Amino acid sequence: MMVSKKTLAVAAMALSVVFLLVAPFLFKPYGVFILSTWVVMTIAAIGLNLTLGYAGQVSLAQAAFVGIGSYITAYLTTRGWPFWSTYMLAGTSCFIVGWLLGYPALRVQHHYLAFVTLAFNTLVYLIFRNEEWLTRGIYGIMNIPRPEVLGWSMAKPIPFYYFLLAHLALISAATWALIQSPWGRAFIAVRENPIRALSLGVDTRRYTLMAFALGAGLGGISGSLYAALVQFIDPTPFALGLSLNLLLMVIVGGSGYFFGPFLGAVVAVLLPEWLRFAQGYYLMGYAALVMLLMIFCPTGLLGFADRLLTPKAKSDSGPNPVLPDSAAPQKAAG
Amino acid sequence: MTPVLEVRNLRKTFGGIVAVDDVSFNVNDGEILGIIGPNGSGKSTLFNCILGQLQPSAGEVFLHGKAVTRTRPCDLNRLGVSRTFQLLQIFPQLTVRENLILAGQEHQGTMLSRLFGRRDAGLTGAANQMIEFFRLGHLADEKAGGLSYGQQKLLDAAMAFMAGPRLVLLDEPAGGVNLTMLQSLRERLRAINAEQGATFVVIEHNMEFVMALCTRIVVLAEGRIIAEGDPADVRRNPKVIEAYLGH
Ligand SMILES: Nc1ncnc2c1ncn2[C@@H]1O[C@H](COP(=O)(O)OP(=O)(O)O)[C@@H](O)[C@H]1O
Ligand SMILES: [Mg+2]
């Protein structure tokens, strides 16, 4: 293992970028569509990775934000609004709703928070399905137009794929800058030891809300792109199942690793297509993979790679458990 | 002169337990005040109430004469009050240097400038100095979780000093630290006290450590102050001897 981690990462990234750029010429239109779906889901998972992976806040509501973003774009573009305005609106609306959803996270943690966000996802799904005057319910919204960029139509699959890829590149760069800034460090501090962070001047409340809002905002943007990709939306894709799927993408890829969502989305979006021949067995294989991964390497595929590539793997027992002061076993009196 | 910290009739109950019972004391500028007392006498709870980590049931806290009771810990920290906890509290997945940068980054600029400003918030130099000062130089780029207990304890203390605090509350800084490390820690604390004029309040079980470090001592037993004075006097005080032996 003499190759450094960094060299490997750069090589893998360069290969992936080349692959993504030439991919449309290697695949049939259906393949391009699947790759486009991968891009959209990766963006949503990048958002969830900020909330969950970096700031440590469990959310089972990411599908709700993808849905809100999709419906905003679908509803407005079919009424003549330009795509870009609906795109911005999707991002900002979800940012605000995500901020509000963050408030429960200030009071409850872990599985309680999972339940709160799960309930929110269900609520939003029911609105999509039942409020027909707004969303057309199960009939869905059809003929969602694709945008133009500087007069160039993105309507055809291949230009639209590159359009999505450009978004992914910009969003990745922005997210990278964010997690490399003091904010990224503060997010990790909130995840690892909120009590200590608070005592060091970190406004944990504000950062927690920010992590929710940013994650949700990216969910909304992903949704807006999703609507333009599929051009027909109904409530079905935005049910809890997608939230769970996005959660798995983040965890399987490597929660809190920058490239975790990219890899997780490969496993969740691309692999099923490539392994179609295996039919129902694919799902079993996927479930088994997730279980094995969670048992032997809860830090996901990238965590696993990290461990393999780390020289003289010290018996790393993971993050220290953080106990509140009063939960300490008391020493004998001095 | 107004005391740096003034605690007035502070009280904290947990259900039926009175953990801190009507405690009042002052901490003067530049002094190193020791707080001792048997286990369970309410020392940590007192700290947590002063620092806003717990809501006191009654009483008031003043910082430089200004009421700060129930101020949030992060705001209090930005007013120049920092602390360590009885249990080690570091960020294991961040490197030693990043732990220290984190400890200083929220003290300057705004949320926006921290988002668009430099990655290290201009604190690499200060962090490196602190690393040298606490003799952690060879570990600067190690993940803090990989350090030995004693080294983590030093890092924990170093974080409390990163932002140049005026008042530092240390909860059992010597707990579980070996003898050489202990001496090093004591020297570091003295140096910061002398050079930067920082005021300290130190909870400690290790009597020798307290006697050698502190200029004045407050003794707590069952949530109440039972004695107060210079180290030698306190050591001879029959009430103190009884509280410790009778435990
Ligand atoms: N969160 C809590 N809930 C209930 N009781 C507590 C809590 N924290 C401390 N206590 C109780 O308050 C008393 C004082 O504890 P503590 O302040 O930790 O003492 P010390 O630091 O002097 O050893 C003890 O009786 C302890 O059991
Ligand atoms: Mg204690």
Short mmCIF file of N, CA, C and O in Angstrom, two decimals, chain A residues 146-254:
data_model
loop_
_atom_site.label_atom_id
_atom_site.label_comp_id
_atom_site.label_asym_id
_atom_site.label_seq_id
_atom_site.Cartn_x
_atom_site.Cartn_y
_atom_site.Cartn_z
N ARG A 146 -38.33 21.70 -20.53
CA ARG A 146 -36.92 21.80 -20.14
C ARG A 146 -36.41 23.19 -20.50
O ARG A 146 -36.89 23.83 -21.42
N PRO A 147 -35.42 23.66 -19.73
CA PRO A 147 -34.98 25.05 -19.90
C PRO A 147 -34.11 25.27 -21.14
O PRO A 147 -33.70 24.32 -21.80
N GLU A 148 -33.88 26.55 -21.39
CA GLU A 148 -32.90 26.96 -22.39
C GLU A 148 -31.75 27.61 -21.65
O GLU A 148 -31.95 28.22 -20.60
N VAL A 149 -30.57 27.47 -22.18
CA VAL A 149 -29.42 28.17 -21.61
C VAL A 149 -28.82 29.02 -22.70
O VAL A 149 -28.34 28.49 -23.70
N LEU A 150 -28.86 30.33 -22.53
CA LEU A 150 -28.33 31.28 -23.51
C LEU A 150 -28.85 30.98 -24.91
O LEU A 150 -28.09 30.96 -25.89
N GLY A 151 -30.14 30.68 -24.97
CA GLY A 151 -30.74 30.44 -26.27
C GLY A 151 -30.60 29.00 -26.78
O GLY A 151 -31.18 28.63 -27.79
N TRP A 152 -29.80 28.18 -26.07
CA TRP A 152 -29.64 26.79 -26.47
C TRP A 152 -30.69 25.94 -25.76
O TRP A 152 -30.82 25.99 -24.55
N SER A 153 -31.38 25.13 -26.53
CA SER A 153 -32.40 24.30 -25.91
C SER A 153 -31.76 23.09 -25.23
O SER A 153 -30.85 22.47 -25.77
N MET A 154 -32.26 22.80 -24.02
CA MET A 154 -31.77 21.63 -23.29
C MET A 154 -32.76 20.48 -23.40
O MET A 154 -32.75 19.57 -22.59
N ALA A 155 -33.64 20.55 -24.37
CA ALA A 155 -34.75 19.60 -24.42
C ALA A 155 -34.30 18.17 -24.73
O ALA A 155 -34.85 17.22 -24.21
N LYS A 156 -33.28 18.02 -25.55
CA LYS A 156 -32.84 16.66 -25.92
C LYS A 156 -32.08 16.00 -24.77
O LYS A 156 -31.46 16.70 -23.96
N PRO A 157 -32.11 14.68 -24.69
CA PRO A 157 -31.51 13.99 -23.54
C PRO A 157 -30.03 14.33 -23.32
O PRO A 157 -29.63 14.57 -22.19
N ILE A 158 -29.25 14.36 -24.39
CA ILE A 158 -27.81 14.54 -24.17
C ILE A 158 -27.47 15.96 -23.71
O ILE A 158 -26.75 16.12 -22.71
N PRO A 159 -27.98 17.00 -24.37
CA PRO A 159 -27.71 18.34 -23.81
C PRO A 159 -28.22 18.47 -22.37
O PRO A 159 -27.53 19.07 -21.53
N PHE A 160 -29.37 17.87 -22.09
CA PHE A 160 -29.90 18.00 -20.72
C PHE A 160 -29.00 17.28 -19.73
O PHE A 160 -28.80 17.74 -18.62
N TYR A 161 -28.43 16.16 -20.15
CA TYR A 161 -27.49 15.45 -19.29
C TYR A 161 -26.31 16.34 -18.94
O TYR A 161 -25.91 16.46 -17.78
N TYR A 162 -25.75 17.02 -19.97
CA TYR A 162 -24.61 17.91 -19.69
C TYR A 162 -25.03 19.10 -18.82
O TYR A 162 -24.27 19.58 -17.98
N PHE A 163 -26.25 19.53 -19.04
CA PHE A 163 -26.81 20.60 -18.21
C PHE A 163 -26.81 20.18 -16.74
O PHE A 163 -26.37 20.90 -15.85
N LEU A 164 -27.28 18.95 -16.50
CA LEU A 164 -27.30 18.43 -15.13
C LEU A 164 -25.89 18.26 -14.58
O LEU A 164 -25.61 18.60 -13.43
N LEU A 165 -25.01 17.77 -15.43
CA LEU A 165 -23.63 17.54 -15.00
C LEU A 165 -22.97 18.86 -14.58
O LEU A 165 -22.25 18.91 -13.58
N ALA A 166 -23.26 19.92 -15.33
CA ALA A 166 -22.70 21.23 -14.98
C ALA A 166 -23.21 21.66 -13.60
O ALA A 166 -22.45 22.19 -12.77
N HIS A 167 -24.49 21.38 -13.34
CA HIS A 167 -25.03 21.69 -12.01
C HIS A 167 -24.30 20.92 -10.93
O HIS A 167 -23.95 21.47 -9.89
N LEU A 168 -24.12 19.64 -11.19
CA LEU A 168 -23.44 18.81 -10.20
C LEU A 168 -22.04 19.36 -9.93
O LEU A 168 -21.60 19.44 -8.78
N ALA A 169 -21.34 19.77 -11.00
CA ALA A 169 -19.98 20.29 -10.83
C ALA A 169 -20.00 21.54 -9.97
O ALA A 169 -19.23 21.67 -9.01
N LEU A 170 -20.94 22.47 -10.28
CA LEU A 170 -20.99 23.72 -9.51
C LEU A 170 -21.37 23.46 -8.06
O LEU A 170 -20.78 24.02 -7.13
N ILE A 171 -22.36 22.58 -7.87
CA ILE A 171 -22.82 22.31 -6.51
C ILE A 171 -21.74 21.60 -5.71
O ILE A 171 -21.52 21.89 -4.53
N SER A 172 -21.02 20.70 -6.37
CA SER A 172 -19.92 20.01 -5.68
C SER A 172 -18.87 21.02 -5.25
O SER A 172 -18.37 20.97 -4.12
N ALA A 173 -18.53 21.93 -6.16
CA ALA A 173 -17.49 22.91 -5.84
C ALA A 173 -17.94 23.79 -4.67
O ALA A 173 -17.18 24.04 -3.73
N ALA A 174 -19.21 24.22 -4.71
CA ALA A 174 -19.71 25.08 -3.64
C ALA A 174 -19.73 24.32 -2.31
O ALA A 174 -19.36 24.86 -1.25
N THR A 175 -20.16 23.06 -2.35
CA THR A 175 -20.21 22.27 -1.12
C THR A 175 -18.81 22.03 -0.58
O THR A 175 -18.58 22.09 0.63
N TRP A 176 -17.88 21.78 -1.50
CA TRP A 176 -16.50 21.57 -1.08
C TRP A 176 -15.98 22.82 -0.36
O TRP A 176 -15.40 22.74 0.72
N ALA A 177 -16.24 23.99 -0.97
CA ALA A 177 -15.80 25.24 -0.35
C ALA A 177 -16.44 25.41 1.03
O ALA A 177 -15.79 25.83 1.98
N LEU A 178 -17.71 25.02 1.11
CA LEU A 178 -18.43 25.17 2.39
C LEU A 178 -17.79 24.30 3.47
O LEU A 178 -17.52 24.77 4.58
N ILE A 179 -17.55 23.03 3.14
CA ILE A 179 -17.03 22.16 4.21
C ILE A 179 -15.56 22.43 4.51
O ILE A 179 -15.07 22.04 5.55
N GLN A 180 -14.88 23.12 3.58
CA GLN A 180 -13.50 23.51 3.86
C GLN A 180 -13.44 24.83 4.64
O GLN A 180 -12.37 25.21 5.11
N SER A 181 -14.57 25.51 4.74
CA SER A 181 -14.58 26.79 5.47
C SER A 181 -14.76 26.50 6.96
O SER A 181 -15.04 25.36 7.34
N PRO A 182 -14.62 27.51 7.80
CA PRO A 182 -14.87 27.30 9.23
C PRO A 182 -16.25 26.68 9.50
O PRO A 182 -16.43 25.99 10.50
N TRP A 183 -17.21 26.88 8.61
CA TRP A 183 -18.52 26.26 8.81
C TRP A 183 -18.43 24.74 8.85
O TRP A 183 -19.10 24.10 9.64
N GLY A 184 -17.63 24.20 7.95
CA GLY A 184 -17.49 22.75 7.89
C GLY A 184 -16.97 22.21 9.21
O GLY A 184 -17.46 21.22 9.74
N ARG A 185 -15.99 22.93 9.75
CA ARG A 185 -15.42 22.52 11.03
C ARG A 185 -16.47 22.63 12.13
O ARG A 185 -16.57 21.75 13.00
N ALA A 186 -17.25 23.69 12.08
CA ALA A 186 -18.29 23.88 13.10
C ALA A 186 -19.36 22.77 12.99
O ALA A 186 -19.84 22.26 14.00
N PHE A 187 -19.71 22.39 11.76
CA PHE A 187 -20.68 21.30 11.58
C PHE A 187 -20.15 20.03 12.23
O PHE A 187 -20.88 19.34 12.96
N ILE A 188 -18.89 19.71 11.96
CA ILE A 188 -18.31 18.49 12.53
C ILE A 188 -18.30 18.59 14.05
O ILE A 188 -18.57 17.61 14.75
N ALA A 189 -18.01 19.77 14.56
CA ALA A 189 -17.99 19.95 16.01
C ALA A 189 -19.37 19.72 16.61
O ALA A 189 -19.51 19.11 17.66
N VAL A 190 -20.40 20.19 15.91
CA VAL A 190 -21.78 19.99 16.39
C VAL A 190 -22.09 18.49 16.40
O VAL A 190 -22.74 17.97 17.30
N ARG A 191 -21.59 17.78 15.39
CA ARG A 191 -21.83 16.34 15.32
C ARG A 191 -21.08 15.60 16.43
O ARG A 191 -21.63 14.74 17.10
N GLU A 192 -19.81 15.96 16.63
CA GLU A 192 -18.97 15.17 17.52
C GLU A 192 -19.15 15.48 18.98
O GLU A 192 -19.02 14.60 19.82
N ASN A 193 -19.39 16.71 19.32
CA ASN A 193 -19.48 17.06 20.73
C ASN A 193 -20.15 18.43 20.90
O ASN A 193 -19.49 19.44 21.13
N PRO A 194 -21.48 18.45 20.80
CA PRO A 194 -22.17 19.74 20.81
C PRO A 194 -21.98 20.52 22.12
O PRO A 194 -21.92 21.76 22.09
N ILE A 195 -21.83 19.82 23.23
CA ILE A 195 -21.70 20.53 24.50
C ILE A 195 -20.37 21.28 24.55
O ILE A 195 -20.30 22.45 24.92
N ARG A 196 -19.33 20.59 24.12
CA ARG A 196 -18.02 21.24 24.10
C ARG A 196 -18.01 22.38 23.08
O ARG A 196 -17.46 23.46 23.34
N ALA A 197 -18.61 22.12 21.91
CA ALA A 197 -18.65 23.15 20.87
C ALA A 197 -19.30 24.42 21.43
O ALA A 197 -18.79 25.53 21.25
N LEU A 198 -20.40 24.24 22.14
CA LEU A 198 -21.13 25.38 22.70
C LEU A 198 -20.23 26.16 23.66
O LEU A 198 -20.24 27.39 23.68
N SER A 199 -19.44 25.44 24.44
CA SER A 199 -18.59 26.11 25.42
C SER A 199 -17.40 26.81 24.74
O SER A 199 -16.68 27.55 25.38
N LEU A 200 -17.19 26.53 23.46
CA LEU A 200 -16.09 27.19 22.73
C LEU A 200 -16.62 28.31 21.83
O LEU A 200 -15.96 28.72 20.89
N GLY A 201 -17.83 28.75 22.10
CA GLY A 201 -18.37 29.88 21.35
C GLY A 201 -19.10 29.50 20.09
O GLY A 201 -19.57 30.37 19.36
N VAL A 202 -19.19 28.19 19.79
CA VAL A 202 -19.91 27.77 18.58
C VAL A 202 -21.41 27.86 18.85
O VAL A 202 -21.91 27.21 19.77
N ASP A 203 -22.09 28.66 18.07
CA ASP A 203 -23.54 28.79 18.24
C ASP A 203 -24.18 27.55 17.63
O ASP A 203 -24.59 27.55 16.47
N THR A 204 -24.26 26.50 18.42
CA THR A 204 -24.69 25.20 17.89
C THR A 204 -26.10 25.27 17.33
O THR A 204 -26.43 24.58 16.38
N ARG A 205 -26.93 26.13 17.91
CA ARG A 205 -28.31 26.25 17.44
C ARG A 205 -28.34 26.75 16.00
O ARG A 205 -28.97 26.17 15.13
N ARG A 206 -27.55 27.81 15.77
CA ARG A 206 -27.56 28.40 14.44
C ARG A 206 -26.97 27.44 13.40
O ARG A 206 -27.48 27.31 12.30
N TYR A 207 -25.89 26.76 13.77
CA TYR A 207 -25.27 25.84 12.82
C TYR A 207 -26.16 24.63 12.54
O TYR A 207 -26.21 24.12 11.42
N THR A 208 -26.87 24.17 13.56
CA THR A 208 -27.78 23.03 13.35
C THR A 208 -28.88 23.41 12.37
O THR A 208 -29.17 22.68 11.41
N LEU A 209 -29.47 24.58 12.59
CA LEU A 209 -30.53 25.05 11.69
C LEU A 209 -29.97 25.24 10.28
O LEU A 209 -30.60 24.88 9.28
N MET A 210 -28.75 25.78 10.20
CA MET A 210 -28.12 26.01 8.92
C MET A 210 -27.89 24.69 8.19
O MET A 210 -28.10 24.59 6.98
N ALA A 211 -27.47 23.67 8.92
CA ALA A 211 -27.22 22.37 8.30
C ALA A 211 -28.52 21.79 7.73
O ALA A 211 -28.53 21.23 6.63
N PHE A 212 -29.59 21.95 8.47
CA PHE A 212 -30.89 21.49 7.96
C PHE A 212 -31.30 22.30 6.73
O PHE A 212 -31.74 21.75 5.72
N ALA A 213 -31.14 23.61 6.83
CA ALA A 213 -31.60 24.48 5.74
C ALA A 213 -30.80 24.23 4.46
O ALA A 213 -31.39 24.11 3.38
N LEU A 214 -29.50 24.11 4.58
CA LEU A 214 -28.67 23.89 3.39
C LEU A 214 -28.96 22.54 2.76
O LEU A 214 -29.08 22.41 1.54
N GLY A 215 -29.10 21.52 3.62
CA GLY A 215 -29.41 20.18 3.11
C GLY A 215 -30.74 20.19 2.38
O GLY A 215 -30.88 19.63 1.28
N ALA A 216 -31.73 20.85 2.97
CA ALA A 216 -33.04 20.92 2.36
C ALA A 216 -33.01 21.73 1.07
O ALA A 216 -33.65 21.36 0.07
N GLY A 217 -32.25 22.82 1.07
CA GLY A 217 -32.13 23.66 -0.12
C GLY A 217 -31.59 22.86 -1.29
O GLY A 217 -32.11 22.94 -2.42
N LEU A 218 -30.57 22.04 -1.03
CA LEU A 218 -30.03 21.20 -2.11
C LEU A 218 -31.06 20.15 -2.54
O LEU A 218 -31.15 19.80 -3.71
N GLY A 219 -31.85 19.67 -1.57
CA GLY A 219 -32.94 18.76 -1.91
C GLY A 219 -33.91 19.43 -2.89
O GLY A 219 -34.34 18.85 -3.89
N GLY A 220 -34.24 20.69 -2.60
CA GLY A 220 -35.17 21.45 -3.46
C GLY A 220 -34.61 21.65 -4.86
O GLY A 220 -35.32 21.49 -5.87
N ILE A 221 -33.33 21.96 -4.93
CA ILE A 221 -32.68 22.16 -6.23
C ILE A 221 -32.69 20.86 -7.02
O ILE A 221 -33.01 20.82 -8.22
N SER A 222 -32.36 19.78 -6.32
CA SER A 222 -32.39 18.47 -6.96
C SER A 222 -33.79 18.17 -7.50
O SER A 222 -33.95 17.67 -8.62
N GLY A 223 -34.81 18.52 -6.72
CA GLY A 223 -36.19 18.29 -7.14
C GLY A 223 -36.55 19.09 -8.37
O GLY A 223 -37.21 18.58 -9.29
N SER A 224 -36.12 20.34 -8.39
CA SER A 224 -36.40 21.20 -9.53
C SER A 224 -35.82 20.58 -10.80
O SER A 224 -36.47 20.52 -11.86
N LEU A 225 -34.58 20.10 -10.71
CA LEU A 225 -33.93 19.45 -11.85
C LEU A 225 -34.64 18.15 -12.22
O LEU A 225 -34.79 17.81 -13.39
N TYR A 226 -35.10 17.45 -11.16
CA TYR A 226 -35.79 16.18 -11.39
C TYR A 226 -37.06 16.39 -12.23
O TYR A 226 -37.33 15.63 -13.17
N ALA A 227 -37.81 17.43 -11.88
CA ALA A 227 -39.04 17.71 -12.61
C ALA A 227 -38.75 17.94 -14.09
O ALA A 227 -39.44 17.43 -14.98
N ALA A 228 -37.68 18.72 -14.36
CA ALA A 228 -37.33 18.99 -15.75
C ALA A 228 -36.79 17.75 -16.45
O ALA A 228 -36.94 17.58 -17.65
N LEU A 229 -36.19 16.86 -15.67
CA LEU A 229 -35.66 15.62 -16.26
C LEU A 229 -36.80 14.69 -16.68
O LEU A 229 -36.83 14.23 -17.82
N VAL A 230 -37.71 14.39 -15.75
CA VAL A 230 -38.73 13.38 -16.04
C VAL A 230 -39.93 13.97 -16.77
O VAL A 230 -40.69 13.25 -17.41
N GLN A 231 -40.13 15.28 -16.65
CA GLN A 231 -41.18 16.03 -17.36
C GLN A 231 -42.60 15.63 -17.00
O GLN A 231 -43.56 16.11 -17.58
N PHE A 232 -42.74 14.69 -16.09
CA PHE A 232 -44.06 14.34 -15.56
C PHE A 232 -43.86 13.94 -14.11
O PHE A 232 -43.04 13.07 -13.81
N ILE A 233 -44.57 14.59 -13.20
CA ILE A 233 -44.43 14.16 -11.81
C ILE A 233 -45.79 13.88 -11.18
O ILE A 233 -46.79 14.52 -11.50
N ASP A 234 -45.78 12.88 -10.33
CA ASP A 234 -46.93 12.59 -9.46
C ASP A 234 -46.36 12.34 -8.06
O ASP A 234 -45.15 12.37 -7.88
N PRO A 235 -47.21 12.14 -7.07
CA PRO A 235 -46.68 12.08 -5.70
C PRO A 235 -45.80 10.86 -5.41
O PRO A 235 -44.94 10.92 -4.53
N THR A 236 -46.00 9.77 -6.15
CA THR A 236 -45.37 8.50 -5.79
C THR A 236 -43.88 8.55 -5.47
O THR A 236 -43.46 8.01 -4.45
N PRO A 237 -43.04 9.20 -6.30
CA PRO A 237 -41.61 9.11 -6.01
C PRO A 237 -41.18 9.80 -4.72
O PRO A 237 -40.10 9.53 -4.23
N PHE A 238 -42.04 10.66 -4.18
CA PHE A 238 -41.62 11.47 -3.04
C PHE A 238 -42.10 10.92 -1.70
O PHE A 238 -42.09 11.61 -0.70
N ALA A 239 -42.50 9.66 -1.71
CA ALA A 239 -42.92 9.03 -0.46
C ALA A 239 -41.68 8.71 0.39
O ALA A 239 -40.55 8.93 -0.04
N LEU A 240 -41.93 8.18 1.55
CA LEU A 240 -40.87 7.90 2.51
C LEU A 240 -39.76 7.03 1.91
O LEU A 240 -38.59 7.16 2.28
N GLY A 241 -40.15 6.15 0.96
CA GLY A 241 -39.17 5.25 0.36
C GLY A 241 -37.96 5.98 -0.19
O GLY A 241 -36.82 5.55 0.01
N LEU A 242 -38.18 7.12 -0.83
CA LEU A 242 -37.05 7.86 -1.39
C LEU A 242 -36.18 8.45 -0.28
O LEU A 242 -34.95 8.47 -0.39
N SER A 243 -36.82 8.90 0.79
CA SER A 243 -36.03 9.41 1.92
C SER A 243 -35.12 8.33 2.48
O SER A 243 -33.94 8.58 2.78
N LEU A 244 -35.68 7.14 2.62
CA LEU A 244 -34.88 6.03 3.13
C LEU A 244 -33.75 5.70 2.16
O LEU A 244 -32.62 5.43 2.56
N ASN A 245 -34.10 5.74 0.87
CA ASN A 245 -33.11 5.45 -0.15
C ASN A 245 -31.97 6.46 -0.13
O ASN A 245 -30.80 6.10 -0.21
N LEU A 246 -32.32 7.74 0.02
CA LEU A 246 -31.29 8.78 0.09
C LEU A 246 -30.43 8.61 1.34
O LEU A 246 -29.22 8.78 1.31
N LEU A 247 -31.09 8.23 2.42
CA LEU A 247 -30.36 7.98 3.66
C LEU A 247 -29.35 6.85 3.45
O LEU A 247 -28.19 6.94 3.87
N LEU A 248 -29.80 5.80 2.76
CA LEU A 248 -28.91 4.68 2.48
C LEU A 248 -27.75 5.11 1.59
O LEU A 248 -26.62 4.70 1.79
N MET A 249 -28.05 5.95 0.59
CA MET A 249 -26.97 6.43 -0.29
C MET A 249 -25.89 7.09 0.54
O MET A 249 -24.69 6.82 0.34
N VAL A 250 -26.30 7.96 1.45
CA VAL A 250 -25.32 8.68 2.26
C VAL A 250 -24.53 7.72 3.13
O VAL A 250 -23.30 7.79 3.22
N ILE A 251 -25.24 6.78 3.75
CA ILE A 251 -24.57 5.89 4.70
C ILE A 251 -23.72 4.84 3.98
O ILE A 251 -22.58 4.57 4.38
N VAL A 252 -24.26 4.27 2.91
CA VAL A 252 -23.50 3.25 2.18
C VAL A 252 -22.26 3.87 1.55
O VAL A 252 -21.17 3.31 1.58
N GLY A 253 -22.40 5.05 0.98
CA GLY A 253 -21.26 5.71 0.36
C GLY A 253 -20.21 6.10 1.37
O GLY A 253 -19.02 5.99 1.13
N GLY A 254 -20.66 6.56 2.52
CA GLY A 254 -19.73 7.00 3.56
C GLY A 254 -20.18 8.34 4.09
O GLY A 254 -19.83 9.38 3.54
#
